[in-house]
Amino acid sequence: MQNDNGATKRFLDALYKNVKMGADSIIDLMPKVEDENMRAEMTAELEHYEGFAKEIRTLLFEDGLEPKDEGLMAKMGVKMGVMMNTMMDNTSSHIADMMIQGATMGITDTTKLLRENENSSCSEEALALARRIIKYEEESIERLKEFL
């Protein structure tokens, strides 16, 4: 990855936070899930998010950089949100709805990030990865609709 001005690093840091938020949310939700089909879908999604995070780390490490992790307060906010959201309703339908909302936010955030950086000095490899993440999240939403 060529990175002259830090645009790619900033882009990848934001992308990393996005996929880590997805992975962390799934990890927080997993203990609430009783439906084996839903659990299988969530496990597959977790593997994809962790795979994307690994790709991002690899791109950053090539330049001797490391990704910035989400802050503790943001992580705690997600944990509390999951706990509150599933306290009264932990059905597969409700959890699928929560995951669809999360994926939609991920798509929105990544699309904005992509649009802001398409004409920058950001590496094409990083931009292509963002496009793959968006495509994956769109497909994920379609699969999750089966649980609604």
Backbone as a printed PyTorch tensor [residue, N CA C, xyz], in Angstrom:
tensor([[[  0.8510,  -1.1810,   0.0000],
         [  0.0000,   0.0000,   0.0000],
         [  0.8890,   1.2320,   0.0000]],

        [[  0.7060,   2.1140,  -0.9570],
         [  1.4250,   3.3810,  -0.9200],
         [  0.5840,   4.3850,  -0.1560]],

        [[  1.2170,   5.0630,   0.7650],
         [  0.4830,   5.9740,   1.6230],
         [  1.3320,   7.2130,   1.8440]],

        [[  1.1310,   8.2290,   1.0040],
         [  1.9560,   9.4210,   1.0890],
         [  1.4820,  10.3810,   2.1680]],

        [[  0.1960,  10.5540,   2.3090],
         [ -0.2930,  11.6150,   3.1920],
         [ -1.1650,  11.1300,   4.3410]],

        [[ -1.2510,   9.8750,   4.5480],
         [ -2.0500,   9.3530,   5.6530],
         [ -3.5130,   9.1340,   5.3050]],

        [[ -3.9240,   9.4630,   4.0700],
         [ -5.3320,   9.3000,   3.6910],
         [ -5.7450,   7.8300,   3.7970]],

        [[ -4.8860,   6.9460,   3.3380],
         [ -5.2190,   5.5200,   3.3810],
         [ -5.2810,   5.0450,   4.8290]],

        [[ -4.3630,   5.4960,   5.6690],
         [ -4.3900,   5.0800,   7.0700],
         [ -5.6770,   5.5340,   7.7460]],

        [[ -6.0560,   6.7770,   7.5540],
         [ -7.2890,   7.2750,   8.1600],
         [ -8.5000,   6.4870,   7.6420]],

        [[ -8.4900,   6.2160,   6.3460],
         [ -9.5740,   5.4600,   5.7310],
         [ -9.6520,   4.0620,   6.3410]],

        [[ -8.5110,   3.3900,   6.4150],
         [ -8.4840,   2.0200,   6.9520],
         [ -8.8180,   1.9890,   8.4410]],

        [[ -8.4020,   3.0120,   9.1830],
         [ -8.7610,   3.0770,  10.6070],
         [-10.2780,   3.1400,  10.7710]],

        [[-10.9310,   3.9840,   9.9680],
         [-12.3870,   4.1170,  10.0510],
         [-13.0630,   2.8110,   9.6280]],

        [[-12.5500,   2.1890,   8.5840],
         [-13.0900,   0.9160,   8.1110],
         [-12.9220,  -0.1660,   9.1790]],

        [[-11.7660,  -0.1650,   9.8300],
         [-11.4740,  -1.1410,  10.8840],
         [-12.4630,  -0.9990,  12.0370]],

        [[-12.7020,   0.2340,  12.4620],
         [-13.6460,   0.4600,  13.5570],
         [-15.0360,  -0.0530,  13.1790]],

        [[-15.4180,   0.1400,  11.9310],
         [-16.7210,  -0.3030,  11.4470],
         [-16.8450,  -1.8260,  11.5360]],

        [[-15.8670,  -2.5550,  11.0050],
         [-15.9810,  -4.0230,  11.0140],
         [-15.8000,  -4.5950,  12.4190]],

        [[-14.9930,  -3.9480,  13.2420],
         [-14.8340,  -4.4080,  14.6230],
         [-16.1210,  -4.1970,  15.4110]],

        [[-16.8310,  -3.0990,  15.1200],
         [-18.1130,  -2.8530,  15.7720],
         [-19.1000,  -3.9600,  15.3940]],

        [[-19.1080,  -4.3580,  14.1320],
         [-19.9650,  -5.4570,  13.6920],
         [-19.6180,  -6.7480,  14.4080]],

        [[-18.3380,  -7.0620,  14.4670],
         [-17.8990,  -8.2960,  15.1260],
         [-18.2180,  -8.2700,  16.6150]],

        [[-17.9200,  -7.1570,  17.2760],
         [-18.1780,  -7.0510,  18.7170],
         [-19.6660,  -7.1660,  19.0300]],

        [[-20.4970,  -6.5750,  18.1780],
         [-21.9470,  -6.6490,  18.3900],
         [-22.4340,  -8.0910,  18.2870]],

        [[-21.9150,  -8.8120,  17.3130],
         [-22.3120, -10.2210,  17.1550],
         [-21.8630, -11.0280,  18.3660]],

        [[-20.6560, -10.7880,  18.8250],
         [-20.1500, -11.4950,  20.0060],
         [-21.0430, -11.2150,  21.2140]],

        [[-21.4780,  -9.9560,  21.3530],
         [-22.3500,  -9.5930,  22.4760],
         [-23.7410, -10.2240,  22.3450]],

        [[-24.2230, -10.3620,  21.1140],
         [-25.5640, -10.9210,  20.8820],
         [-25.6070, -12.4460,  20.9660]],

        [[-24.5330, -13.0870,  20.6120],
         [-24.5030, -14.5470,  20.4720],
         [-25.0590, -15.2960,  21.6940]],

        [[-24.7100, -14.9200,  22.9230],
         [-25.2450, -15.6730,  24.0640],
         [-26.7680, -15.5870,  24.2140]],

        [[-27.3850, -14.6050,  23.5740],
         [-28.8360, -14.4190,  23.6820],
         [-29.6160, -15.2830,  22.6830]],

        [[-28.8990, -15.8840,  21.7330],
         [-29.5450, -16.5840,  20.6200],
         [-29.7680, -18.0540,  20.9440]],

        [[-31.0130, -18.5010,  20.7530],
         [-31.3490, -19.8970,  21.0000],
         [-31.5380, -20.6700,  19.6920]],

        [[-31.9580, -20.0080,  18.6460],
         [-32.2240, -20.6370,  17.3450],
         [-30.8970, -21.0200,  16.6820]],

        [[-30.7460, -22.3190,  16.3760],
         [-29.4840, -22.8100,  15.7970],
         [-29.2030, -22.2300,  14.4060]],

        [[-30.2400, -22.0200,  13.6020],
         [-30.0310, -21.4190,  12.2790],
         [-29.5430, -19.9810,  12.4010]],

        [[-30.1160, -19.2560,  13.3470],
         [-29.6880, -17.8730,  13.5810],
         [-28.2480, -17.8640,  14.0890]],

        [[-27.9500, -18.7600,  14.9870],
         [-26.5870, -18.8520,  15.5300],
         [-25.5800, -19.1520,  14.4120]],

        [[-25.9600, -20.0240,  13.4860],
         [-25.0790, -20.3600,  12.3590],
         [-24.8510, -19.1390,  11.4680]],

        [[-25.9100, -18.3790,  11.2070],
         [-25.7760, -17.1540,  10.4050],
         [-24.8620, -16.1560,  11.1000]],

        [[-25.0570, -15.9860,  12.3880],
         [-24.2380, -15.0430,  13.1480],
         [-22.7730, -15.4770,  13.1780]],

        [[-22.5410, -16.7750,  13.3170],
         [-21.1690, -17.2880,  13.3210],
         [-20.4920, -17.0070,  11.9890]],

        [[-21.2150, -17.2260,  10.8950],
         [-20.6600, -16.9520,   9.5640],
         [-20.3620, -15.4620,   9.4010]],

        [[-21.2690, -14.6200,   9.8850],
         [-21.0480, -13.1800,   9.7870],
         [-19.8440, -12.7560,  10.6200]],

        [[-19.7290, -13.3090,  11.8070],
         [-18.5950, -12.9870,  12.6670],
         [-17.2800, -13.3370,  11.9690]],

        [[-17.2500, -14.5030,  11.3330],
         [-16.0380, -14.9130,  10.6080],
         [-15.7090, -13.9310,   9.4820]],

        [[-16.7320, -13.4510,   8.7740],
         [-16.4880, -12.4760,   7.7050],
         [-15.9600, -11.1550,   8.2610]],

        [[-16.5840, -10.6460,   9.3290],
         [-16.1220,  -9.3930,   9.9180],
         [-14.6870,  -9.5240,  10.4270]],

        [[-14.3880, -10.6510,  11.0590],
         [-13.0240, -10.8550,  11.5470],
         [-12.0410, -10.9880,  10.3820]],

        [[-12.4820, -11.5880,   9.2800],
         [-11.6490, -11.6820,   8.0830],
         [-11.3670, -10.3070,   7.4970]],

        [[-12.3910,  -9.4450,   7.4530],
         [-12.1920,  -8.0790,   6.9610],
         [-11.2150,  -7.3230,   7.8710]],

        [[-11.3700,  -7.4930,   9.1810],
         [-10.4750,  -6.8220,  10.1340],
         [ -9.0270,  -7.2810,   9.9120]],

        [[ -8.8600,  -8.5690,   9.6620],
         [ -7.5090,  -9.1060,   9.4120],
         [ -6.9190,  -8.4990,   8.1350]],

        [[ -7.7330,  -8.3830,   7.0750],
         [ -7.2550,  -7.7620,   5.8320],
         [ -6.8150,  -6.3200,   6.0700]],

        [[ -7.5930,  -5.5910,   6.8470],
         [ -7.2600,  -4.1960,   7.1420],
         [ -5.9650,  -4.1210,   7.9310]],

        [[ -5.8440,  -4.9700,   8.9510],
         [ -4.5980,  -4.9890,   9.7400],
         [ -3.4000,  -5.2780,   8.8430]],

        [[ -3.5490,  -6.2350,   7.9230],
         [ -2.4620,  -6.5910,   7.0090],
         [ -2.0630,  -5.3990,   6.1490]],

        [[ -3.0310,  -4.6950,   5.5980],
         [ -2.7290,  -3.5190,   4.7800],
         [ -1.9910,  -2.4590,   5.5970]],

        [[ -2.4120,  -2.2570,   6.8260],
         [ -1.7370,  -1.2710,   7.6740],
         [ -0.3400,  -1.7410,   8.0670]],

        [[ -0.2120,  -3.0040,   8.4350],
         [  1.0870,  -3.5410,   8.8440],
         [  2.1210,  -3.4400,   7.7280]],

        [[  1.6730,  -3.5180,   6.4560],
         [  2.5970,  -3.3860,   5.3290],
         [  3.3450,  -2.0590,   5.3610]],

        [[  2.7130,  -1.0410,   5.9420],
         [  3.3530,   0.2690,   6.0830],
         [  3.8700,   0.5070,   7.4940]],

        [[  3.9300,  -0.5470,   8.2910],
         [  4.4290,  -0.4160,   9.6570],
         [  3.4510,   0.2700,  10.5920]],

        [[  2.1780,   0.2370,  10.2480],
         [  1.1520,   0.8960,  11.0480],
         [  0.2560,  -0.1330,  11.7170]],

        [[ -0.4790,   0.3210,  12.7160],
         [ -1.4520,  -0.5310,  13.3900],
         [ -2.8000,   0.1610,  13.3930]],

        [[ -3.8890,  -0.6220,  13.3430],
         [ -5.2170,   0.0050,  13.3670],
         [ -5.5340,   0.5400,  14.7570]],

        [[ -6.3320,   1.5850,  14.7680],
         [ -6.8190,   2.1180,  16.0440],
         [ -8.0870,   1.3730,  16.4040]],

        [[ -8.1470,   0.8870,  17.6270],
         [ -9.3400,   0.1990,  18.0920],
         [-10.3480,   1.2180,  18.6040]],

        [[-11.6100,   0.8220,  18.6250],
         [-12.6690,   1.6670,  19.1680],
         [-12.3950,   1.8750,  20.6480]],

        [[-12.7350,   3.0220,  21.1580],
         [-12.5080,   3.3300,  22.5620],
         [-13.3720,   2.4870,  23.4850]],

        [[-12.9630,   2.3910,  24.7260],
         [-13.6680,   1.5880,  25.7250],
         [-15.1010,   2.0620,  25.9150]],

        [[-15.3160,   3.3710,  25.9210],
         [-16.6630,   3.9000,  26.1260],
         [-17.5930,   3.4830,  24.9870]],

        [[-17.1020,   3.5270,  23.7720],
         [-17.9230,   3.1130,  22.6200],
         [-18.2600,   1.6320,  22.7270]],

        [[-17.2840,   0.8220,  23.1170],
         [-17.5250,  -0.6190,  23.2650],
         [-18.5490,  -0.8890,  24.3670]],

        [[-18.4320,  -0.1670,  25.4660],
         [-19.3710,  -0.3460,  26.5710],
         [-20.7700,   0.0900,  26.1590]],

        [[-20.8480,   1.1390,  25.3590],
         [-22.1450,   1.6050,  24.8650],
         [-22.8410,   0.5350,  24.0410]],

        [[-22.0740,  -0.1420,  23.2040],
         [-22.6280,  -1.2210,  22.3850],
         [-23.1080,  -2.3610,  23.2840]],

        [[-22.2830,  -2.7390,  24.2440],
         [-22.6620,  -3.8270,  25.1590],
         [-23.9530,  -3.4910,  25.9120]],

        [[-24.0430,  -2.2630,  26.4000],
         [-25.2390,  -1.8540,  27.1410],
         [-26.4570,  -1.8160,  26.2170]],

        [[-26.2670,  -1.3400,  25.0040],
         [-27.3640,  -1.2980,  24.0410],
         [-27.8900,  -2.6930,  23.7330]],

        [[-26.9740,  -3.6300,  23.5310],
         [-27.3680,  -5.0190,  23.2650],
         [-28.1210,  -5.5810,  24.4640]],

        [[-27.5980,  -5.3430,  25.6610],
         [-28.2240,  -5.8680,  26.8650],
         [-29.6470,  -5.3070,  27.0230]],

        [[-29.7810,  -4.0070,  26.8530],
         [-31.0950,  -3.3730,  27.0120],
         [-32.0620,  -3.8330,  25.9150]],

        [[-31.5600,  -3.9560,  24.6910],
         [-32.3950,  -4.3160,  23.5490],
         [-32.8870,  -5.7570,  23.5920]],

        [[-32.1580,  -6.6100,  24.2700],
         [-32.5360,  -8.0250,  24.3030],
         [-33.1300,  -8.4540,  25.6430]],

        [[-33.1840,  -7.5440,  26.5990],
         [-33.6950,  -7.8920,  27.9300],
         [-35.1510,  -8.3690,  27.8590]],

        [[-35.9650,  -7.6730,  27.0970],
         [-37.3880,  -8.0010,  27.0130],
         [-37.7070,  -8.9040,  25.8160]],

        [[-36.8440,  -8.8910,  24.8060],
         [-37.1360,  -9.6470,  23.5870],
         [-35.8340, -10.1790,  22.9960]],

        [[-35.6110, -11.4790,  23.1490],
         [-34.4130, -12.0790,  22.5620],
         [-34.7860, -13.0890,  21.4730]],

        [[-35.9390, -12.8630,  20.8290],
         [-36.3460, -13.7460,  19.7410],
         [-35.4100, -13.5620,  18.5420]],

        [[-35.3530, -14.5680,  17.6980],
         [-34.5300, -14.4770,  16.4910],
         [-34.9700, -13.3130,  15.6200]],

        [[-36.2670, -13.0580,  15.5680],
         [-36.7910, -11.9540,  14.7700],
         [-36.2420, -10.6140,  15.2690]],

        [[-36.2750, -10.4260,  16.5690],
         [-35.7780,  -9.1650,  17.1440],
         [-34.2690,  -9.0290,  16.9380]],

        [[-33.5470, -10.1020,  17.1480],
         [-32.0970, -10.0620,  16.9710],
         [-31.7480,  -9.8250,  15.5030]],

        [[-32.4800, -10.4550,  14.5870],
         [-32.2590, -10.2160,  13.1570],
         [-32.5090,  -8.7490,  12.8290]],

        [[-33.5660,  -8.1760,  13.4000],
         [-33.8780,  -6.7620,  13.1910],
         [-32.7220,  -5.8840,  13.6870]],

        [[-32.1990,  -6.1960,  14.8690],
         [-31.0620,  -5.4390,  15.4110],
         [-29.8520,  -5.5410,  14.4860]],

        [[-29.5980,  -6.7490,  13.9880],
         [-28.4380,  -6.9450,  13.1160],
         [-28.6310,  -6.2450,  11.7710]],

        [[-29.8600,  -6.2270,  11.2650],
         [-30.1410,  -5.5080,  10.0240],
         [-29.8980,  -4.0110,  10.2260]],

        [[-30.3450,  -3.4910,  11.3590],
         [-30.1060,  -2.0700,  11.6540],
         [-28.6050,  -1.7820,  11.7380]],

        [[-27.8530,  -2.6770,  12.3790],
         [-26.4070,  -2.5010,  12.4840],
         [-25.7250,  -2.5550,  11.1270]],

        [[-26.1270,  -3.5260,  10.3050],
         [-25.5430,  -3.6400,   8.9630],
         [-25.8890,  -2.4140,   8.1230]],

        [[-27.1060,  -1.9020,   8.2830],
         [-27.5050,  -0.7050,   7.5450],
         [-26.6450,   0.4900,   7.9540]],

        [[-26.3870,   0.6290,   9.2480],
         [-25.4950,   1.6990,   9.7010],
         [-24.0910,   1.4970,   9.1370]],

        [[-23.6370,   0.2430,   9.1110],
         [-22.3230,  -0.0520,   8.5490],
         [-22.2430,   0.3270,   7.0820]],

        [[-23.2850,   0.0030,   6.3300],
         [-23.3320,   0.3530,   4.9040],
         [-23.3010,   1.8720,   4.7390]],

        [[-24.1130,   2.5620,   5.5310],
         [-24.1760,   4.0200,   5.4430],
         [-22.8210,   4.6440,   5.7630]],

        [[-22.2150,   4.2300,   6.8720],
         [-20.9230,   4.7850,   7.2800],
         [-19.8350,   4.4850,   6.2530]],

        [[-19.8070,   3.2550,   5.7520],
         [-18.7700,   2.8660,   4.7920],
         [-18.9810,   3.5660,   3.4520]],

        [[-20.2320,   3.7170,   3.0390],
         [-20.5180,   4.4130,   1.7790],
         [-20.0840,   5.8700,   1.8700]],

        [[-20.3910,   6.5350,   2.9840],
         [-19.9510,   7.9260,   3.1790],
         [-18.4250,   8.0070,   3.1280]],

        [[-17.7810,   7.1070,   3.8330],
         [-16.3230,   7.0610,   3.8720],
         [-15.7550,   6.8700,   2.4710]],

        [[-16.3590,   5.9760,   1.7200],
         [-15.9270,   5.6950,   0.3580],
         [-16.0940,   6.9350,  -0.5220]],

        [[-17.2510,   7.5680,  -0.4580],
         [-17.5130,   8.7610,  -1.2750],
         [-16.5350,   9.8930,  -0.9400]],

        [[-16.2270,  10.0450,   0.3390],
         [-15.3110,  11.1040,   0.7680],
         [-13.8800,  10.8510,   0.3080]],

        [[-13.5510,   9.5970,   0.0050],
         [-12.1560,   9.2470,  -0.2900],
         [-11.9110,   8.7340,  -1.6980]],

        [[-12.9430,   8.6120,  -2.5180],
         [-12.7550,   8.0630,  -3.8620],
         [-11.7880,   8.8780,  -4.7110]],

        [[-11.7520,  10.1710,  -4.5300],
         [-10.8660,  11.0230,  -5.3330],
         [ -9.6610,  11.5150,  -4.5370]],

        [[ -9.3770,  10.8510,  -3.4300],
         [ -8.2190,  11.2270,  -2.6160],
         [ -7.0260,  10.3530,  -3.0170]],

        [[ -5.9780,  10.4730,  -2.2640],
         [ -4.7930,   9.6540,  -2.5280],
         [ -4.8830,   8.2920,  -1.8300]],

        [[ -6.0780,   7.9440,  -1.3940],
         [ -6.3200,   6.6620,  -0.7410],
         [ -6.0430,   5.5300,  -1.7380]],

        [[ -5.4400,   4.4600,  -1.2710],
         [ -5.0840,   3.3620,  -2.1700],
         [ -6.3270,   2.6880,  -2.7430]],

        [[ -6.2220,   2.2460,  -3.9790],
         [ -7.3330,   1.5580,  -4.6390],
         [ -7.6380,   0.2460,  -3.9200]],

        [[ -6.6270,  -0.3780,  -3.3630],
         [ -6.8230,  -1.6260,  -2.6240],
         [ -7.7450,  -1.4110,  -1.4170]],

        [[ -7.5380,  -0.3020,  -0.7050],
         [ -8.3810,   0.0210,   0.4490],
         [ -9.8030,   0.3420,   0.0010]],

        [[ -9.9350,   1.0960,  -1.0890],
         [-11.2640,   1.4380,  -1.6050],
         [-12.0130,   0.1820,  -2.0500]],

        [[-11.3080,  -0.7290,  -2.7070],
         [-11.9240,  -1.9800,  -3.1650],
         [-12.3900,  -2.8190,  -1.9760]],

        [[-11.6160,  -2.8210,  -0.9070],
         [-12.0000,  -3.5570,   0.2960],
         [-13.2970,  -2.9740,   0.8710]],

        [[-13.4040,  -1.6630,   0.8950],
         [-14.6230,  -1.0180,   1.3990],
         [-15.8280,  -1.4280,   0.5550]],

        [[-15.6460,  -1.4850,  -0.7470],
         [-16.7490,  -1.8970,  -1.6380],
         [-17.1670,  -3.3400,  -1.3490]],

        [[-16.1960,  -4.2080,  -1.0780],
         [-16.5060,  -5.6010,  -0.7390],
         [-17.2740,  -5.7000,   0.5760]],

        [[-16.8910,  -4.8630,   1.5390],
         [-17.5780,  -4.8620,   2.8360],
         [-19.0310,  -4.4200,   2.6550]],

        [[-19.2600,  -3.3790,   1.8720],
         [-20.6240,  -2.9100,   1.6100],
         [-21.4350,  -4.0170,   0.9590]],

        [[-20.8620,  -4.6550,  -0.0470],
         [-21.5630,  -5.7360,  -0.7510],
         [-21.9020,  -6.8710,   0.2180]],

        [[-20.9580,  -7.2290,   1.0800],
         [-21.2090,  -8.2870,   2.0520],
         [-22.3490,  -7.9030,   2.9940]],

        [[-22.3420,  -6.6620,   3.4950],
         [-23.3880,  -6.2410,   4.4270],
         [-24.7570,  -6.2050,   3.7490]],

        [[-24.8010,  -5.8200,   2.4780],
         [-26.0650,  -5.8500,   1.7430],
         [-26.5790,  -7.2900,   1.6280]],

        [[-25.6960,  -8.2100,   1.3200],
         [-26.0880,  -9.6280,   1.2280],
         [-26.5210, -10.1660,   2.5850]],

        [[-25.8420,  -9.7210,   3.6220],
         [-26.1690, -10.1370,   4.9810],
         [-27.5890,  -9.7120,   5.3510]],

        [[-27.9540,  -8.4950,   4.9940],
         [-29.3050,  -8.0100,   5.2790],
         [-30.3420,  -8.9140,   4.6200]],

        [[-30.0850,  -9.2920,   3.3820],
         [-31.0290, -10.1710,   2.6660],
         [-31.1660, -11.5110,   3.3850]],

        [[-30.0560, -12.0640,   3.8540],
         [-30.1340, -13.3440,   4.5750],
         [-30.8720, -13.1910,   5.8990]],

        [[-30.6200, -12.0860,   6.5900],
         [-31.2500, -11.8700,   7.8970],
         [-32.7520, -11.6570,   7.8000]],

        [[-33.2280, -11.1700,   6.6730],
         [-34.6660, -10.9650,   6.4840],
         [-35.4400, -12.2680,   6.6540]],

        [[-34.7900, -13.3950,   6.4010],
         [-35.4410, -14.6960,   6.5680],
         [-35.8480, -14.9590,   8.0190]],

        [[-35.1990, -14.2710,   8.9470],
         [-35.4730, -14.4890,  10.3680],
         [-36.5140, -13.5290,  10.9370]],

        [[-36.9310, -12.5630,  10.1510],
         [-37.9090, -11.5690,  10.6310],
         [-39.2980, -12.1770,  10.8060]]])
